[in-house]
Tab-separated table of C-alpha atoms in Angstrom:
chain	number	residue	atom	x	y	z
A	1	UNK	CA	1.610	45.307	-1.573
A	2	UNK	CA	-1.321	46.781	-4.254
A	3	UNK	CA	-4.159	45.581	-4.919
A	4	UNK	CA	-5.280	47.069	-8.412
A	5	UNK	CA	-9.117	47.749	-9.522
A	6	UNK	CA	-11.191	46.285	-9.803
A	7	UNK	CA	-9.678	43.877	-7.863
A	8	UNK	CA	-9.612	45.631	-4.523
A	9	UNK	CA	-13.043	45.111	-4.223
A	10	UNK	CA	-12.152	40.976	-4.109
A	11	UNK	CA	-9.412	41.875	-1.344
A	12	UNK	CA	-11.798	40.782	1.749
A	13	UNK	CA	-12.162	37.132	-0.351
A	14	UNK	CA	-7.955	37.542	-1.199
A	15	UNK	CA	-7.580	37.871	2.536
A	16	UNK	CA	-9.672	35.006	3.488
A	17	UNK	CA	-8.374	32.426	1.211
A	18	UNK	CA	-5.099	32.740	3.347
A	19	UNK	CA	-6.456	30.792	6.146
A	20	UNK	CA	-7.888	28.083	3.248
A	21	UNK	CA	-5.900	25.559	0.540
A	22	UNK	CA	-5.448	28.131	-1.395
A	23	UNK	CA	-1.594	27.962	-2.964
A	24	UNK	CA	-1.763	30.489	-5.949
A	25	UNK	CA	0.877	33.543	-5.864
A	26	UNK	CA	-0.281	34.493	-9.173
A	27	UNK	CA	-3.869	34.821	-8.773
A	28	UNK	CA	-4.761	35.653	-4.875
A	29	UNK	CA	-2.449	38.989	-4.843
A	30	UNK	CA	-2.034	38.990	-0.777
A	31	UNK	CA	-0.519	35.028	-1.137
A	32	UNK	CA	1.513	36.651	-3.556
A	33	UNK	CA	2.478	39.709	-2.326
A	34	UNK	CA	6.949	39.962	-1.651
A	35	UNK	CA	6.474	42.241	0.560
A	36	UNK	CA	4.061	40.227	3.056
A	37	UNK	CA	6.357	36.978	2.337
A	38	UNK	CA	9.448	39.106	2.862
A	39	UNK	CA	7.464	39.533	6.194
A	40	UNK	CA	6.966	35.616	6.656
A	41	UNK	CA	3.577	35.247	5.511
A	42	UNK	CA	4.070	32.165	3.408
A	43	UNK	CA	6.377	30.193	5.841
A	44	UNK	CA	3.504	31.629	8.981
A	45	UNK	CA	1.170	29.402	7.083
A	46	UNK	CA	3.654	26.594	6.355
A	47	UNK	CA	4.250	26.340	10.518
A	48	UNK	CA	0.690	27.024	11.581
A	49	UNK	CA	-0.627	24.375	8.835
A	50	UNK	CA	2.028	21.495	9.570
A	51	UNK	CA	1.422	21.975	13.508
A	52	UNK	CA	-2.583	21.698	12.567
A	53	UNK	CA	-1.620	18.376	10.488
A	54	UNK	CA	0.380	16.940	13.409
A	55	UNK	CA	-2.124	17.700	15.854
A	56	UNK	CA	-4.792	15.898	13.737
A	57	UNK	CA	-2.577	12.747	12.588
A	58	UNK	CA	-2.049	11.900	16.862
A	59	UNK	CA	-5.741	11.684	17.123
A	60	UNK	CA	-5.559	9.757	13.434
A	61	UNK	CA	-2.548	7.361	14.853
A	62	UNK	CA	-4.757	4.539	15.609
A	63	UNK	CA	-5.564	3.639	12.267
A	64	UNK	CA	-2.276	2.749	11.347
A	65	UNK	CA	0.117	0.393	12.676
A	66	UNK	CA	3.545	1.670	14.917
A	67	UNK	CA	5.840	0.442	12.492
A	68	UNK	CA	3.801	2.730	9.405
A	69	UNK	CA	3.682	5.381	10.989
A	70	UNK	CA	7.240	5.498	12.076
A	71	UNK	CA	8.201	5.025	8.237
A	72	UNK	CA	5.715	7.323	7.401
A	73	UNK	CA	7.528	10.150	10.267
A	74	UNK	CA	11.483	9.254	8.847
A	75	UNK	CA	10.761	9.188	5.251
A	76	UNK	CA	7.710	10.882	3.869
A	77	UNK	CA	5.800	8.048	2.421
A	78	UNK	CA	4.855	4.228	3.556
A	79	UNK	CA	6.270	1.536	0.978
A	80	UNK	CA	4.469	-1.882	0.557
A	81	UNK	CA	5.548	-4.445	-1.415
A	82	UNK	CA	3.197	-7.495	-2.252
A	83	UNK	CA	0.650	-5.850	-0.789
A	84	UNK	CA	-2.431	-7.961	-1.548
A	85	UNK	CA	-2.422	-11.753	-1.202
A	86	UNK	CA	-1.198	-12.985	-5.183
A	87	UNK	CA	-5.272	-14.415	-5.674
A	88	UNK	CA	-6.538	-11.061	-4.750
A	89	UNK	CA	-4.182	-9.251	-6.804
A	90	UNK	CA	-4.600	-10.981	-10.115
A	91	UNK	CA	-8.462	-10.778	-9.322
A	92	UNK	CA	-8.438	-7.303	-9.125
A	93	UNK	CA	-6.082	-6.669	-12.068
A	94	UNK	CA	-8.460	-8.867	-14.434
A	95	UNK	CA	-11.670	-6.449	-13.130
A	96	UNK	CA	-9.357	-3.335	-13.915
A	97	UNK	CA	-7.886	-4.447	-17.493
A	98	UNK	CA	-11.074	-5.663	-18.286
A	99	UNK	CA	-13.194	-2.892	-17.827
A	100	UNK	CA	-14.383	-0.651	-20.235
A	101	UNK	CA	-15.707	2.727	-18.452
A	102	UNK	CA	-16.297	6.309	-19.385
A	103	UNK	CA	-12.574	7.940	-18.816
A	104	UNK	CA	-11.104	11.538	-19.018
A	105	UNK	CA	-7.359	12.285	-20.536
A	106	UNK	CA	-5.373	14.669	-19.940
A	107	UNK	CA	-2.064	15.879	-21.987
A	108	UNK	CA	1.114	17.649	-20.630
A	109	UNK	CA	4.621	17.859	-22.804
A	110	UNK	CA	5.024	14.251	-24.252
A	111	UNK	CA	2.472	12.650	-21.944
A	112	UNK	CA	-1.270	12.136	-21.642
A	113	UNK	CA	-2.758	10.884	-17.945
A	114	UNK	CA	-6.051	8.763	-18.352
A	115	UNK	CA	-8.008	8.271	-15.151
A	116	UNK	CA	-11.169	6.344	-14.546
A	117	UNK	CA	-13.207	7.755	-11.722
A	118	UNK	CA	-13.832	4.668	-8.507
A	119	UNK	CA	-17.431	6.682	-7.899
A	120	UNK	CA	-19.943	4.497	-6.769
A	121	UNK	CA	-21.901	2.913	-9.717
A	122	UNK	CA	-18.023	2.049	-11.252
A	123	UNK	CA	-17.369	-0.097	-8.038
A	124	UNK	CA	-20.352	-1.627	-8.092
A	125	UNK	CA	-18.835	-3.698	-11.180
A	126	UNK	CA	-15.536	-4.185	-9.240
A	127	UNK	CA	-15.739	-5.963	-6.064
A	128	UNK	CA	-11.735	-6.832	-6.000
A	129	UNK	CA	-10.929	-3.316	-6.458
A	130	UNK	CA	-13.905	-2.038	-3.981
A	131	UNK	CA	-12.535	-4.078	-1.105
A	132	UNK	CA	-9.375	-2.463	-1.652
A	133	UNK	CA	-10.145	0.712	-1.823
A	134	UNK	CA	-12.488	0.432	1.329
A	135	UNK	CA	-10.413	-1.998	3.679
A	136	UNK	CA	-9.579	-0.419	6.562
A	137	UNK	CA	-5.763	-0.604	5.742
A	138	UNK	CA	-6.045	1.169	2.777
A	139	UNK	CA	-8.052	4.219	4.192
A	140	UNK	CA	-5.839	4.298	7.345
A	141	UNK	CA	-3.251	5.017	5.575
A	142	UNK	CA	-4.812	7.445	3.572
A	143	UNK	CA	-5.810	9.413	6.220
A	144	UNK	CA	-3.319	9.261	8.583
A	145	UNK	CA	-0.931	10.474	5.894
A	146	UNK	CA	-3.075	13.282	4.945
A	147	UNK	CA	-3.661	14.252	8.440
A	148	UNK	CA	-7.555	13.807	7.971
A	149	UNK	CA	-10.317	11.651	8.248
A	150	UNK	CA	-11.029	12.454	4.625
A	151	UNK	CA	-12.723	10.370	1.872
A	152	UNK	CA	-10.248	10.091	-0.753
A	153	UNK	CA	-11.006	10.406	-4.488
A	154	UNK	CA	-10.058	7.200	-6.320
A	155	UNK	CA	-9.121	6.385	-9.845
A	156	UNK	CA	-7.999	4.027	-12.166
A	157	UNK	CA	-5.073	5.779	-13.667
A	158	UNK	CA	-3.319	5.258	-16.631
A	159	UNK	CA	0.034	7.081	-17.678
A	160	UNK	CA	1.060	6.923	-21.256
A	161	UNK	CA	4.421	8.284	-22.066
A	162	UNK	CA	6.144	9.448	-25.468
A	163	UNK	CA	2.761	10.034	-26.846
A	164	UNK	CA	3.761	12.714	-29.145
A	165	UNK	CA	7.384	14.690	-30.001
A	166	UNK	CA	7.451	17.551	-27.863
A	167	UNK	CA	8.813	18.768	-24.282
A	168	UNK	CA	8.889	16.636	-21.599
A	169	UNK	CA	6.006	16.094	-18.961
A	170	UNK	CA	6.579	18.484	-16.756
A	171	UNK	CA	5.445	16.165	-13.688
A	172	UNK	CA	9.135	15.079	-14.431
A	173	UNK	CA	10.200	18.063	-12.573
A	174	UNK	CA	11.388	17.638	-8.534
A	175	UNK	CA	7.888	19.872	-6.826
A	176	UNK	CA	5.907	19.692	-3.867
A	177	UNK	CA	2.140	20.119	-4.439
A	178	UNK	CA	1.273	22.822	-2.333
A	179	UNK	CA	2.363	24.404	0.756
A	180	UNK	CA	0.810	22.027	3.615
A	181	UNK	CA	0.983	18.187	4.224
A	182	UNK	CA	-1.161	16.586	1.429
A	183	UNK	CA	-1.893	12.425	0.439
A	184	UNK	CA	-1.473	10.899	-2.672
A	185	UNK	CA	-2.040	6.922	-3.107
A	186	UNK	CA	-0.220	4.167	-5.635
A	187	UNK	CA	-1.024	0.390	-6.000
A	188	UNK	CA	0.773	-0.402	-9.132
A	189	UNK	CA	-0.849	-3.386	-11.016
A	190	UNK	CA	2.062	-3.450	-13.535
A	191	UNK	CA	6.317	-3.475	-13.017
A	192	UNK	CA	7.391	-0.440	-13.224
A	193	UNK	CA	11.296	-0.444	-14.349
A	194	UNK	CA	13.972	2.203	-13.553
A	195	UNK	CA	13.466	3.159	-17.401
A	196	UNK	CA	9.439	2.899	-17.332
A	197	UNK	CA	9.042	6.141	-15.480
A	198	UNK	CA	8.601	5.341	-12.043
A	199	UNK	CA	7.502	7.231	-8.503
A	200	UNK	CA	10.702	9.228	-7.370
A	201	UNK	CA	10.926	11.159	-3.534
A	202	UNK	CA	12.960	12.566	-1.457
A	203	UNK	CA	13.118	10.706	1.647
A	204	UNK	CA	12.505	13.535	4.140
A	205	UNK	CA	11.394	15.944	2.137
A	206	UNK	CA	7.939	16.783	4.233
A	207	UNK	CA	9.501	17.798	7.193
A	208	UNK	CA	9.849	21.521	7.951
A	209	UNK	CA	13.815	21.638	8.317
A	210	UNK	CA	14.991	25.638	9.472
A	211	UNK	CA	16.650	24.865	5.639
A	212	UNK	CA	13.568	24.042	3.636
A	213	UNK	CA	11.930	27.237	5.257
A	214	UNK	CA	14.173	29.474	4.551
A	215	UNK	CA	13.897	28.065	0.482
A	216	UNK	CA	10.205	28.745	0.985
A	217	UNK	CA	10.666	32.117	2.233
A	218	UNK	CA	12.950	32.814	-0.744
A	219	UNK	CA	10.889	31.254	-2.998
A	220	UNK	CA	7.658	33.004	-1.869
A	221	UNK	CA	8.854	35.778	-2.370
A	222	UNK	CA	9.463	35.737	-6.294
A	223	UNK	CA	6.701	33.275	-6.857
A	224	UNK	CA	4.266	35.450	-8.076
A	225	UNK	CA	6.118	36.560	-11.028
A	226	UNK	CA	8.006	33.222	-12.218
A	227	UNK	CA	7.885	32.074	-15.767
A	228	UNK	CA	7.693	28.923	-14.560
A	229	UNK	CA	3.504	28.685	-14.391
A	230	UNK	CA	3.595	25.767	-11.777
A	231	UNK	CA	5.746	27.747	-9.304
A	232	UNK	CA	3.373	30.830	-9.512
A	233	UNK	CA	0.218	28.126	-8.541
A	234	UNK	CA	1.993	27.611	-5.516
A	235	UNK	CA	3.372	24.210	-6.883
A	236	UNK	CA	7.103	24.773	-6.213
A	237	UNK	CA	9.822	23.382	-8.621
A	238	UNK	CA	13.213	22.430	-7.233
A	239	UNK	CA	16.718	21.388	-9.054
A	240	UNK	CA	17.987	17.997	-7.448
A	241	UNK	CA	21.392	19.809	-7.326
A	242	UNK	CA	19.884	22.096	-4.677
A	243	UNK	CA	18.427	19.326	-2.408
A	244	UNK	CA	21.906	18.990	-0.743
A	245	UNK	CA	21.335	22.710	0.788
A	246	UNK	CA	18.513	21.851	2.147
A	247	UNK	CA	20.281	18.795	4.228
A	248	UNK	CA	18.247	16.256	1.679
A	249	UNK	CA	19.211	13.159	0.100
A	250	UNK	CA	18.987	11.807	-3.633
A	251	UNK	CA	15.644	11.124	-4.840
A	252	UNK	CA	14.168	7.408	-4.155
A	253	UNK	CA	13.452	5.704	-6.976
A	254	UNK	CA	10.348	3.552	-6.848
A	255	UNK	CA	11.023	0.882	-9.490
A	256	UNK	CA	8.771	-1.735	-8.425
A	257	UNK	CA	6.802	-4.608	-8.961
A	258	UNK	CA	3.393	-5.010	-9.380
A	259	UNK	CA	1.240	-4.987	-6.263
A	260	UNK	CA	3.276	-2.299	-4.962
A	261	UNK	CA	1.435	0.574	-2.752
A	262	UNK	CA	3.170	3.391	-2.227
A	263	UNK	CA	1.608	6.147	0.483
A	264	UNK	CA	3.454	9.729	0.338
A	265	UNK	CA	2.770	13.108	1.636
A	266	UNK	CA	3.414	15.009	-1.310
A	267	UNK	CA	4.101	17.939	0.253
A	268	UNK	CA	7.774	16.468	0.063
A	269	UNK	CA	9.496	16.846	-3.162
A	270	UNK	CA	8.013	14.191	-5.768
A	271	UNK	CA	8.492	13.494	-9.435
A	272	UNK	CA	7.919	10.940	-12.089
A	273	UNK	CA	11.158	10.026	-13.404
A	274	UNK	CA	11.469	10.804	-17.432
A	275	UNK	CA	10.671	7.320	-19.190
A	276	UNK	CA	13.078	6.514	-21.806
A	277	UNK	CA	10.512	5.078	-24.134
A	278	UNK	CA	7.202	4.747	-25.219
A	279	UNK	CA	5.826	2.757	-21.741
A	280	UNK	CA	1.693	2.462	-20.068
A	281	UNK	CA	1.722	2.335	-16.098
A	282	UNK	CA	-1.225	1.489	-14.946
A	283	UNK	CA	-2.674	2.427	-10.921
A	284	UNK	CA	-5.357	2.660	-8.815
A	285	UNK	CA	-4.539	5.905	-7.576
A	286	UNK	CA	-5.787	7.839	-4.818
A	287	UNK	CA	-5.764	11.740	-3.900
A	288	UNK	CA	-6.497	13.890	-1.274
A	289	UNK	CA	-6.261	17.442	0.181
A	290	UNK	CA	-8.382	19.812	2.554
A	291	UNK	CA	-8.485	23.237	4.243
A	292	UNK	CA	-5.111	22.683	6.616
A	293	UNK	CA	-5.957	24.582	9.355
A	294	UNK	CA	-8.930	22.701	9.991
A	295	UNK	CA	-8.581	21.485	14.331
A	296	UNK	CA	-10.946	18.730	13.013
A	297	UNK	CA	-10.300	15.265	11.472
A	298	UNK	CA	-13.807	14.452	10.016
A	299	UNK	CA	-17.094	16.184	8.776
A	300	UNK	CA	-15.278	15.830	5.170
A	301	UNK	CA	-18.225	17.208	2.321
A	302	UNK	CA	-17.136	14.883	-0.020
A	303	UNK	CA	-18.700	12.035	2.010
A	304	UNK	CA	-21.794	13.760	2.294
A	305	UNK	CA	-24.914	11.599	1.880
A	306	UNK	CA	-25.738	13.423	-1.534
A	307	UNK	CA	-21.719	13.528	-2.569
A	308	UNK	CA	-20.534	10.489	-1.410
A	309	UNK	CA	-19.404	7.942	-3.998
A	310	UNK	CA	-20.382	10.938	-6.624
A	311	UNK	CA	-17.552	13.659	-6.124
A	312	UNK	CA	-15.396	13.368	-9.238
A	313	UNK	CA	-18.607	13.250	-11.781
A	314	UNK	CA	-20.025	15.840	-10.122
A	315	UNK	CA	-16.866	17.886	-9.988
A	316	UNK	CA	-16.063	17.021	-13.842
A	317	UNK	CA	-20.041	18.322	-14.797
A	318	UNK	CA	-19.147	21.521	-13.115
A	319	UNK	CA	-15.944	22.364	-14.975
A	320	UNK	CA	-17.678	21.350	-17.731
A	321	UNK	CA	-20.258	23.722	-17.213
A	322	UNK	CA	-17.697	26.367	-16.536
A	323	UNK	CA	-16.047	26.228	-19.714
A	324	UNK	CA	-19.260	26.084	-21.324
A	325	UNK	CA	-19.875	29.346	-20.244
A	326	UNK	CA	-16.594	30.591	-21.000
A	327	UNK	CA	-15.583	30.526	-17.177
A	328	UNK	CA	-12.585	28.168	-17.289
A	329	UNK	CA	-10.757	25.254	-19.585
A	330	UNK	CA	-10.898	21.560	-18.368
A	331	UNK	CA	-8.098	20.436	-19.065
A	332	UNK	CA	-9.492	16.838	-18.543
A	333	UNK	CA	-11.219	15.999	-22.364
A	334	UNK	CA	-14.022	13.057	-22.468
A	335	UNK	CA	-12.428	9.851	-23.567
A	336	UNK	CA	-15.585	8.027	-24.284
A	337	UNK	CA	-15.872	4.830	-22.785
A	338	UNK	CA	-12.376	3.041	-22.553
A	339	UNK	CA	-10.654	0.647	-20.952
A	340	UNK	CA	-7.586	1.955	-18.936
A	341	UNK	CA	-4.814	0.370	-21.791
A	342	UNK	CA	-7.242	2.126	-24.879
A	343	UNK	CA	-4.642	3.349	-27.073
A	344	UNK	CA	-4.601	7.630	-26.645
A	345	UNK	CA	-6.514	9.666	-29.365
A	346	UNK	CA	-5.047	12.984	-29.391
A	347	UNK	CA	-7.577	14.336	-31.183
A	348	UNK	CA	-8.840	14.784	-28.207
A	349	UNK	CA	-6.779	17.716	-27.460
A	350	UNK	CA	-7.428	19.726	-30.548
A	351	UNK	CA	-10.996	19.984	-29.758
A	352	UNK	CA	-12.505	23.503	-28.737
């Protein structure tokens, strides 16, 4: 391993992200270094960080029932259909559709994710969608799927597909997020059809086979310089012809009805599906992730009295600021204020 000047003089930082989230083999050259995975330093962290997040989900087990968690431990992810009573539902899909709301897009190949941020003042206009999102259910499963007492951040998102003529999304890729046990939320509030782009996972997939470490340690080791840009973030990309080796099944396919939610430690293999034409899914989706080798479940900063119920504005001022100053590029543009089915303007995306 080298570390080349100037930046040996960030090495004590390199060295201390590896006991953080940090996932990038491109940019943190001791994650990144072949010789130290060739020496088992990505798969060391992949053990020591999935024994940390079963530790933390025993002591989390009470907030979800026997039979969820038991789903959760075979498959990967916790699958409920009909999940609010029909009243509730349509309630909470007429606050959703008809809200209007400042929004963020995002593009990527032929796609372009919307999202709505659930902070506080936006729930104070949504009381159907606030009781979800803060029943006890809900948040149990959360957490106990992302091995924390975190507080998620929740949005209203909207996926529009076929939105221009160029590659596919690349979210349509089989990946895993990142190298630990991670949350992500669904509660679809329209159909979603085998053809619509739907949810796909590999049932299984977050467990930490002797066969899925030994990919890791192979992959680790060339991570760093892949063309593929995702893979060198630490956001690995697998072929579904390979899951067999592995000892893994087909993907699932989540073609569903509305008032689906779908729970899933995407830490397992995960894709949306391509979409065969022009289609809008529509979510309140939920997302979380923290330092892994935490031996606590709580003291999360996002729920910090002067955070709480502000996390994603405040985190979307500081990009902004960022790439104001010519530190970074958001890739999230302002939408204005939209509702979540606003038809896409993608002049967005040609704006410096």
């Amino acid at each position: 391993m080298s570390i080349r000047r100037p930046s040996w003089l960030l090495a004590p930082f390199y060295a201390a992200a590896v006991v953080t989230a940090s996932k990038s083999f491109g940019d943190n050259p001791i994650i990144g270094s072949p010789a130290l995975n060739r020496a088992g330093l990505h798969v060391g962290r992949m053990r020591l960080a999935h024994a940390m997040a079963g530790w933390r989900r025993r002591r989390l087990a009470h907030l979800v029932s026997k039979e969820d968690a038991a789903d959760f431990n075979h498959d990967g992810f916790v699958l409920k259909r009909n999940y609010l009573p029909a009243s509730v539902f349509e309630a909470l899909k007429t606050e959703v559709l008809s809200l209007a709301a400042p929004a963020r897009d995002m593009i990527q190949g032929d796609t372009v994710t919307r999202r709505i941020a659930l902070d506080a003042r936006t729930l104070a206009r949504l009381p159907a969608v606030r009781a979800l999102v803060e029943s006890r259910e809900w948040l149990g499963l959360v957490r106990y799927v992302g091995s924390s007492a975190l507080a998620p951040l929740t949005y209203i998102q909207t996926i529009f597909s076929h939105v221009r003529e160029t590659a596919a999304d690349p979210q349509t890729r089989l990946h895993s997020d990142t190298f630990h046990p991670t949350v992500k939320a669904w509660f679809f509030l329209n159909d979603v059809g085998e053809d619509d782009g739907p949810f796909t996972y590999v049932p299984g997939s977050h467990r930490l086979t002797a066969e899925r470490l030994d990919w890791e340690k192979r992959m680790s080791i060339l991570a760093s310089q892949s063309q593929d840009q995702y893979t060198r973030r630490g956001s690995f990309r697998i072929l579904e012809t390979e899951l067999a080796e592995l000892g893994l099944p087909r993907p699932k396919v989540f073609a569903v009805p509305a008032n689906t939610l779908v729970v899933a430690d995407t830490m397992g293999f995960h894709a949306r599906s391509l979409s065969v034409r022009p289609s809008v899914r529509i979510e309140i989706w939920a997302y979380g992730r923290r330092n892994p080798f935490l031996l606590w479940t709580g003291f999360d900063p996002v729920a910090m009295p002067f955070v709480k119920g502000r996390a994603v504005p405040l985190y979307w001022s500081v990009v902004d600021l960022g790439e104001r100053f010519g530190l970074m590029k958001n890739p999230w543009r302002p939408a204005g204020t939209v509702r979540p089915d606003t038809p896409v303007d993608l002049s967005l995306f040609n704006r410096n």
